[in-house]
């Protein structure tokens, strides 16, 4: 079965209508562009190469890329919003947790969470594959690399779904729920192939997905070169220890990472303005604390001392400023 048909059947089979990539419509645009290119090839100009797409293609610039950009933005927005709601339910405590369960009319076990997580991850992956295939087809039709260049631009705009920090959180949620199910001797699973692997004391989240898509997320902080502790993901998708990210942003832990100046840059990719929308990866924090227990306890002690020292220095500075010293 061709992917276009598979994708259409998947999107039409959802209980609720979700935004998606207009794969069929985009293929029609490319077919129209190919027809135009072939018609030009029937009356070639001597100085022009074989029907390469010009840099200013009215069909592509006017329809293809704007449509795809809008659809990708809608998909990522929907995915992020639904994952956040799912995590809010799982991480809720006390009265808030019971209120969330009652409001959603869901049983007080993990089966519903697992099923919804499976639907979300499938939704993210099949749309990521759709984008990859349509851009590959674009480059094939036009004998160019503009599709890959568009993908790079989209990543800088933070609307690449595989770049979303909420996907990392969803993978960590899956592993946490799976381990809980094993302890309870239940066999429900989210999706196969999602693992936390540790090689040479360097952990990473890996997931082998359908259609040869493999996701590999390194969990080593590029600042302290150790396993991320109390991890936070910046807008650009890079993950750091919270205290390391605060240090890189020139703010204290008392002020918080979101108090960083907009001009502060990611220490890895040097992109500015990435701290305001930083995401605290709580599910990943829970997962690493379970799997790397000994390391976590040691790091917890050292981090606690650092945070107490930073808090003390911060308030001493505030007192001196207040007293005019």
PDB file of C-alpha atoms in Angstrom, residues 25-249:
ATOM      1  CA  UNK A  25      -3.135  18.112  -2.090  1.00  0.00           C
ATOM      2  CA  UNK A  26       0.610  18.753  -1.920  1.00  0.00           C
ATOM      3  CA  UNK A  27       1.194  15.919  -4.384  1.00  0.00           C
ATOM      4  CA  UNK A  28      -1.299  17.577  -6.744  1.00  0.00           C
ATOM      5  CA  UNK A  29       0.651  20.839  -6.504  1.00  0.00           C
ATOM      6  CA  UNK A  30       3.869  19.001  -7.356  1.00  0.00           C
ATOM      7  CA  UNK A  31       2.140  17.271 -10.265  1.00  0.00           C
ATOM      8  CA  UNK A  32       1.033  20.641 -11.593  1.00  0.00           C
ATOM      9  CA  UNK A  33       4.556  22.008 -11.184  1.00  0.00           C
ATOM     10  CA  UNK A  34       5.997  18.968 -12.973  1.00  0.00           C
ATOM     11  CA  UNK A  35       3.562  19.512 -15.862  1.00  0.00           C
ATOM     12  CA  UNK A  36       4.686  23.119 -16.135  1.00  0.00           C
ATOM     13  CA  UNK A  37       8.321  22.087 -16.094  1.00  0.00           C
ATOM     14  CA  UNK A  38       7.772  19.481 -18.813  1.00  0.00           C
ATOM     15  CA  UNK A  39       5.900  21.995 -20.940  1.00  0.00           C
ATOM     16  CA  UNK A  40       8.913  24.296 -20.649  1.00  0.00           C
ATOM     17  CA  UNK A  41      11.116  21.385 -21.606  1.00  0.00           C
ATOM     18  CA  UNK A  42       9.112  20.939 -24.841  1.00  0.00           C
ATOM     19  CA  UNK A  43      10.268  24.429 -25.880  1.00  0.00           C
ATOM     20  CA  UNK A  44      13.688  24.712 -24.248  1.00  0.00           C
ATOM     21  CA  UNK A  45      15.832  27.780 -24.349  1.00  0.00           C
ATOM     22  CA  UNK A  46      19.420  27.161 -25.515  1.00  0.00           C
ATOM     23  CA  UNK A  47      21.067  28.678 -22.447  1.00  0.00           C
ATOM     24  CA  UNK A  48      18.937  26.886 -19.830  1.00  0.00           C
ATOM     25  CA  UNK A  49      19.828  23.526 -18.214  1.00  0.00           C
ATOM     26  CA  UNK A  50      17.423  20.587 -18.275  1.00  0.00           C
ATOM     27  CA  UNK A  51      14.147  21.490 -16.544  1.00  0.00           C
ATOM     28  CA  UNK A  52      15.561  22.430 -13.106  1.00  0.00           C
ATOM     29  CA  UNK A  53      13.089  24.366 -10.978  1.00  0.00           C
ATOM     30  CA  UNK A  54      13.972  28.061 -11.026  1.00  0.00           C
ATOM     31  CA  UNK A  55      14.770  29.795  -7.755  1.00  0.00           C
ATOM     32  CA  UNK A  56      11.487  31.721  -8.049  1.00  0.00           C
ATOM     33  CA  UNK A  57       8.915  29.056  -8.892  1.00  0.00           C
ATOM     34  CA  UNK A  58       5.395  30.581  -8.800  1.00  0.00           C
ATOM     35  CA  UNK A  59       3.758  27.191  -8.178  1.00  0.00           C
ATOM     36  CA  UNK A  60       6.010  26.228  -5.250  1.00  0.00           C
ATOM     37  CA  UNK A  61       6.508  29.649  -3.684  1.00  0.00           C
ATOM     38  CA  UNK A  62       2.820  30.492  -3.956  1.00  0.00           C
ATOM     39  CA  UNK A  63       1.226  27.214  -2.855  1.00  0.00           C
ATOM     40  CA  UNK A  64       3.474  24.356  -1.803  1.00  0.00           C
ATOM     41  CA  UNK A  65       5.723  25.766   0.927  1.00  0.00           C
ATOM     42  CA  UNK A  66       3.164  28.147   2.519  1.00  0.00           C
ATOM     43  CA  UNK A  67       0.600  25.335   2.736  1.00  0.00           C
ATOM     44  CA  UNK A  68       3.085  22.856   4.195  1.00  0.00           C
ATOM     45  CA  UNK A  69       4.357  25.410   6.717  1.00  0.00           C
ATOM     46  CA  UNK A  70       0.857  26.175   7.959  1.00  0.00           C
ATOM     47  CA  UNK A  71      -0.038  22.483   8.237  1.00  0.00           C
ATOM     48  CA  UNK A  72       3.180  21.600  10.087  1.00  0.00           C
ATOM     49  CA  UNK A  73       2.590  24.428  12.546  1.00  0.00           C
ATOM     50  CA  UNK A  74      -0.954  23.197  13.231  1.00  0.00           C
ATOM     51  CA  UNK A  75       0.238  19.596  13.746  1.00  0.00           C
ATOM     52  CA  UNK A  76       2.988  20.567  16.207  1.00  0.00           C
ATOM     53  CA  UNK A  77       0.664  22.912  18.109  1.00  0.00           C
ATOM     54  CA  UNK A  78      -1.989  20.210  18.482  1.00  0.00           C
ATOM     55  CA  UNK A  79       0.578  17.579  19.502  1.00  0.00           C
ATOM     56  CA  UNK A  80       2.233  19.794  22.135  1.00  0.00           C
ATOM     57  CA  UNK A  81      -1.097  20.833  23.627  1.00  0.00           C
ATOM     58  CA  UNK A  82      -2.417  17.270  23.940  1.00  0.00           C
ATOM     59  CA  UNK A  83       0.828  15.919  25.416  1.00  0.00           C
ATOM     60  CA  UNK A  84       0.851  18.688  28.017  1.00  0.00           C
ATOM     61  CA  UNK A  85      -2.691  17.785  29.077  1.00  0.00           C
ATOM     62  CA  UNK A  86      -1.745  14.106  29.289  1.00  0.00           C
ATOM     63  CA  UNK A  87       1.316  14.854  31.423  1.00  0.00           C
ATOM     64  CA  UNK A  88      -0.679  17.176  33.676  1.00  0.00           C
ATOM     65  CA  UNK A  89      -2.951  14.254  34.509  1.00  0.00           C
ATOM     66  CA  UNK A  90      -0.100  11.818  35.157  1.00  0.00           C
ATOM     67  CA  UNK A  91       1.960  14.255  37.235  1.00  0.00           C
ATOM     68  CA  UNK A  92      -0.979  15.724  39.173  1.00  0.00           C
ATOM     69  CA  UNK A  93      -1.003  15.170  42.926  1.00  0.00           C
ATOM     70  CA  UNK A  94      -3.561  15.277  45.708  1.00  0.00           C
ATOM     71  CA  UNK A  95      -6.973  16.785  45.029  1.00  0.00           C
ATOM     72  CA  UNK A  96      -5.870  18.043  41.597  1.00  0.00           C
ATOM     73  CA  UNK A  97      -5.220  14.454  40.482  1.00  0.00           C
ATOM     74  CA  UNK A  98      -8.654  13.191  41.537  1.00  0.00           C
ATOM     75  CA  UNK A  99     -10.322  16.220  39.988  1.00  0.00           C
ATOM     76  CA  UNK A 100      -8.510  15.571  36.692  1.00  0.00           C
ATOM     77  CA  UNK A 101      -9.557  11.910  36.651  1.00  0.00           C
ATOM     78  CA  UNK A 102     -13.177  12.804  37.481  1.00  0.00           C
ATOM     79  CA  UNK A 103     -13.339  15.560  34.866  1.00  0.00           C
ATOM     80  CA  UNK A 104     -12.086  13.267  32.113  1.00  0.00           C
ATOM     81  CA  UNK A 105     -14.179  10.282  33.320  1.00  0.00           C
ATOM     82  CA  UNK A 106     -11.168   7.982  33.055  1.00  0.00           C
ATOM     83  CA  UNK A 107     -10.517   4.911  35.183  1.00  0.00           C
ATOM     84  CA  UNK A 108      -7.903   5.249  37.913  1.00  0.00           C
ATOM     85  CA  UNK A 109      -5.342   3.047  36.167  1.00  0.00           C
ATOM     86  CA  UNK A 110      -2.794   3.590  33.435  1.00  0.00           C
ATOM     87  CA  UNK A 111      -4.608   1.874  30.568  1.00  0.00           C
ATOM     88  CA  UNK A 112      -6.262   5.056  29.293  1.00  0.00           C
ATOM     89  CA  UNK A 113      -3.002   7.008  29.605  1.00  0.00           C
ATOM     90  CA  UNK A 114      -1.125   4.347  27.674  1.00  0.00           C
ATOM     91  CA  UNK A 115      -3.682   4.277  24.872  1.00  0.00           C
ATOM     92  CA  UNK A 116      -3.746   8.043  24.529  1.00  0.00           C
ATOM     93  CA  UNK A 117       0.048   8.138  24.559  1.00  0.00           C
ATOM     94  CA  UNK A 118       0.146   5.509  21.814  1.00  0.00           C
ATOM     95  CA  UNK A 119      -2.247   7.557  19.698  1.00  0.00           C
ATOM     96  CA  UNK A 120      -0.170  10.704  20.202  1.00  0.00           C
ATOM     97  CA  UNK A 121       3.133   9.101  19.328  1.00  0.00           C
ATOM     98  CA  UNK A 122       1.663   7.481  16.223  1.00  0.00           C
ATOM     99  CA  UNK A 123       0.161  10.826  15.240  1.00  0.00           C
ATOM    100  CA  UNK A 124       3.553  12.534  15.622  1.00  0.00           C
ATOM    101  CA  UNK A 125       5.494   9.871  13.747  1.00  0.00           C
ATOM    102  CA  UNK A 126       3.170   9.443  10.784  1.00  0.00           C
ATOM    103  CA  UNK A 127       3.066  13.214  10.253  1.00  0.00           C
ATOM    104  CA  UNK A 128       6.869  13.406  10.505  1.00  0.00           C
ATOM    105  CA  UNK A 129       7.109  10.688   7.837  1.00  0.00           C
ATOM    106  CA  UNK A 130       4.556  12.521   5.669  1.00  0.00           C
ATOM    107  CA  UNK A 131       6.649  15.709   5.788  1.00  0.00           C
ATOM    108  CA  UNK A 132       9.850  13.794   5.051  1.00  0.00           C
ATOM    109  CA  UNK A 133       8.308  12.022   2.038  1.00  0.00           C
ATOM    110  CA  UNK A 134       6.674  15.077   0.499  1.00  0.00           C
ATOM    111  CA  UNK A 135       9.901  17.099   0.763  1.00  0.00           C
ATOM    112  CA  UNK A 136      11.835  14.225  -0.757  1.00  0.00           C
ATOM    113  CA  UNK A 137       9.331  14.128  -3.613  1.00  0.00           C
ATOM    114  CA  UNK A 138       9.678  17.884  -4.051  1.00  0.00           C
ATOM    115  CA  UNK A 139      13.459  17.579  -4.467  1.00  0.00           C
ATOM    116  CA  UNK A 140      12.996  14.682  -6.889  1.00  0.00           C
ATOM    117  CA  UNK A 141      10.568  16.633  -9.071  1.00  0.00           C
ATOM    118  CA  UNK A 142      12.682  19.783  -9.102  1.00  0.00           C
ATOM    119  CA  UNK A 143      16.147  18.231  -9.152  1.00  0.00           C
ATOM    120  CA  UNK A 144      17.050  20.499  -6.242  1.00  0.00           C
ATOM    121  CA  UNK A 145      17.758  20.552  -2.502  1.00  0.00           C
ATOM    122  CA  UNK A 146      15.195  23.219  -1.673  1.00  0.00           C
ATOM    123  CA  UNK A 147      13.106  20.668   0.222  1.00  0.00           C
ATOM    124  CA  UNK A 148      15.986  19.926   2.582  1.00  0.00           C
ATOM    125  CA  UNK A 149      16.694  23.640   2.951  1.00  0.00           C
ATOM    126  CA  UNK A 150      13.053  24.189   3.868  1.00  0.00           C
ATOM    127  CA  UNK A 151      13.333  21.456   6.511  1.00  0.00           C
ATOM    128  CA  UNK A 152      16.362  23.225   8.040  1.00  0.00           C
ATOM    129  CA  UNK A 153      14.441  26.503   8.127  1.00  0.00           C
ATOM    130  CA  UNK A 154      11.476  24.794   9.795  1.00  0.00           C
ATOM    131  CA  UNK A 155      13.766  23.395  12.498  1.00  0.00           C
ATOM    132  CA  UNK A 156      14.991  26.911  13.247  1.00  0.00           C
ATOM    133  CA  UNK A 157      11.360  27.984  13.541  1.00  0.00           C
ATOM    134  CA  UNK A 158      10.761  25.129  16.060  1.00  0.00           C
ATOM    135  CA  UNK A 159       7.886  23.514  14.187  1.00  0.00           C
ATOM    136  CA  UNK A 160       9.633  20.210  13.416  1.00  0.00           C
ATOM    137  CA  UNK A 161       7.629  17.649  15.390  1.00  0.00           C
ATOM    138  CA  UNK A 162      10.576  15.312  16.069  1.00  0.00           C
ATOM    139  CA  UNK A 163      12.342  18.298  17.620  1.00  0.00           C
ATOM    140  CA  UNK A 164       9.559  18.909  20.149  1.00  0.00           C
ATOM    141  CA  UNK A 165      10.640  18.427  23.800  1.00  0.00           C
ATOM    142  CA  UNK A 166       7.165  17.063  24.484  1.00  0.00           C
ATOM    143  CA  UNK A 167       8.005  14.012  22.358  1.00  0.00           C
ATOM    144  CA  UNK A 168      10.944  13.332  24.677  1.00  0.00           C
ATOM    145  CA  UNK A 169       8.608  13.652  27.659  1.00  0.00           C
ATOM    146  CA  UNK A 170       6.118  11.289  26.025  1.00  0.00           C
ATOM    147  CA  UNK A 171       8.827   8.662  25.509  1.00  0.00           C
ATOM    148  CA  UNK A 172       9.880   8.981  29.159  1.00  0.00           C
ATOM    149  CA  UNK A 173       6.229   8.709  30.206  1.00  0.00           C
ATOM    150  CA  UNK A 174       5.916   5.481  28.214  1.00  0.00           C
ATOM    151  CA  UNK A 175       8.908   3.881  29.923  1.00  0.00           C
ATOM    152  CA  UNK A 176       7.715   4.999  33.373  1.00  0.00           C
ATOM    153  CA  UNK A 177       4.223   3.598  32.757  1.00  0.00           C
ATOM    154  CA  UNK A 178       5.602   0.390  31.269  1.00  0.00           C
ATOM    155  CA  UNK A 179       7.743  -0.241  34.337  1.00  0.00           C
ATOM    156  CA  UNK A 180       4.744   0.418  36.573  1.00  0.00           C
ATOM    157  CA  UNK A 181       2.673  -2.031  34.531  1.00  0.00           C
ATOM    158  CA  UNK A 182       5.384  -4.706  34.814  1.00  0.00           C
ATOM    159  CA  UNK A 183       5.418  -4.312  38.593  1.00  0.00           C
ATOM    160  CA  UNK A 184       1.639  -4.755  38.607  1.00  0.00           C
ATOM    161  CA  UNK A 185       1.991  -7.736  36.215  1.00  0.00           C
ATOM    162  CA  UNK A 186       0.033  -6.010  33.471  1.00  0.00           C
ATOM    163  CA  UNK A 187       1.093  -6.241  29.854  1.00  0.00           C
ATOM    164  CA  UNK A 188      -0.221  -2.996  28.355  1.00  0.00           C
ATOM    165  CA  UNK A 189       2.371  -1.225  26.220  1.00  0.00           C
ATOM    166  CA  UNK A 190       2.634   2.118  24.479  1.00  0.00           C
ATOM    167  CA  UNK A 191       4.790   1.420  21.460  1.00  0.00           C
ATOM    168  CA  UNK A 192       7.546  -1.095  20.833  1.00  0.00           C
ATOM    169  CA  UNK A 193      11.198  -0.187  20.633  1.00  0.00           C
ATOM    170  CA  UNK A 194      11.275   2.766  23.053  1.00  0.00           C
ATOM    171  CA  UNK A 195      14.180   2.343  25.477  1.00  0.00           C
ATOM    172  CA  UNK A 196      16.525   4.165  27.786  1.00  0.00           C
ATOM    173  CA  UNK A 197      19.971   2.854  26.843  1.00  0.00           C
ATOM    174  CA  UNK A 198      23.199   3.486  28.741  1.00  0.00           C
ATOM    175  CA  UNK A 199      26.470   3.111  26.822  1.00  0.00           C
ATOM    176  CA  UNK A 200      29.762   3.927  28.573  1.00  0.00           C
ATOM    177  CA  UNK A 201      27.749   5.616  31.335  1.00  0.00           C
ATOM    178  CA  UNK A 202      26.130   7.898  28.746  1.00  0.00           C
ATOM    179  CA  UNK A 203      22.315   7.529  28.648  1.00  0.00           C
ATOM    180  CA  UNK A 204      20.097   8.160  25.645  1.00  0.00           C
ATOM    181  CA  UNK A 205      16.438   7.730  24.719  1.00  0.00           C
ATOM    182  CA  UNK A 206      16.006   5.620  21.601  1.00  0.00           C
ATOM    183  CA  UNK A 207      12.944   4.626  19.683  1.00  0.00           C
ATOM    184  CA  UNK A 208      12.773   2.468  16.544  1.00  0.00           C
ATOM    185  CA  UNK A 209       9.670   3.468  14.643  1.00  0.00           C
ATOM    186  CA  UNK A 210       7.882   2.255  11.558  1.00  0.00           C
ATOM    187  CA  UNK A 211       9.044   3.141   8.063  1.00  0.00           C
ATOM    188  CA  UNK A 212      12.714   3.205   9.091  1.00  0.00           C
ATOM    189  CA  UNK A 213      12.381   6.263  11.340  1.00  0.00           C
ATOM    190  CA  UNK A 214      14.713   6.113  14.327  1.00  0.00           C
ATOM    191  CA  UNK A 215      14.791   8.669  17.103  1.00  0.00           C
ATOM    192  CA  UNK A 216      17.886   8.971  19.302  1.00  0.00           C
ATOM    193  CA  UNK A 217      17.999  11.650  22.031  1.00  0.00           C
ATOM    194  CA  UNK A 218      21.314  12.152  23.823  1.00  0.00           C
ATOM    195  CA  UNK A 219      20.875  12.766  27.561  1.00  0.00           C
ATOM    196  CA  UNK A 220      24.354  14.124  28.251  1.00  0.00           C
ATOM    197  CA  UNK A 221      24.547  17.790  29.215  1.00  0.00           C
ATOM    198  CA  UNK A 222      26.957  19.531  26.853  1.00  0.00           C
ATOM    199  CA  UNK A 223      27.928  22.016  29.593  1.00  0.00           C
ATOM    200  CA  UNK A 224      28.932  19.756  32.499  1.00  0.00           C
ATOM    201  CA  UNK A 225      29.422  16.701  30.218  1.00  0.00           C
ATOM    202  CA  UNK A 226      27.470  14.526  32.632  1.00  0.00           C
ATOM    203  CA  UNK A 227      24.027  12.934  32.600  1.00  0.00           C
ATOM    204  CA  UNK A 228      21.392  15.664  32.646  1.00  0.00           C
ATOM    205  CA  UNK A 229      20.097  16.342  36.147  1.00  0.00           C
ATOM    206  CA  UNK A 230      16.748  18.078  36.638  1.00  0.00           C
ATOM    207  CA  UNK A 231      16.644  18.379  32.820  1.00  0.00           C
ATOM    208  CA  UNK A 232      15.239  21.307  30.896  1.00  0.00           C
ATOM    209  CA  UNK A 233      14.739  21.623  27.122  1.00  0.00           C
ATOM    210  CA  UNK A 234      15.208  24.978  25.422  1.00  0.00           C
ATOM    211  CA  UNK A 235      13.118  26.184  22.479  1.00  0.00           C
ATOM    212  CA  UNK A 236      15.795  24.939  20.084  1.00  0.00           C
ATOM    213  CA  UNK A 237      15.320  21.389  21.425  1.00  0.00           C
ATOM    214  CA  UNK A 238      18.667  21.017  23.225  1.00  0.00           C
ATOM    215  CA  UNK A 239      18.560  19.521  26.718  1.00  0.00           C
ATOM    216  CA  UNK A 240      20.672  20.671  29.687  1.00  0.00           C
ATOM    217  CA  UNK A 241      20.782  20.364  33.460  1.00  0.00           C
ATOM    218  CA  UNK A 242      18.617  23.095  34.953  1.00  0.00           C
ATOM    219  CA  UNK A 243      21.427  24.646  36.960  1.00  0.00           C
ATOM    220  CA  UNK A 244      23.771  24.493  33.935  1.00  0.00           C
ATOM    221  CA  UNK A 245      21.169  26.212  31.749  1.00  0.00           C
ATOM    222  CA  UNK A 246      20.699  28.934  34.383  1.00  0.00           C
ATOM    223  CA  UNK A 247      24.455  29.477  34.479  1.00  0.00           C
ATOM    224  CA  UNK A 248      24.633  29.672  30.657  1.00  0.00           C
ATOM    225  CA  UNK A 249      21.777  32.205  30.667  1.00  0.00           C
TER     226      UNK A 249
END
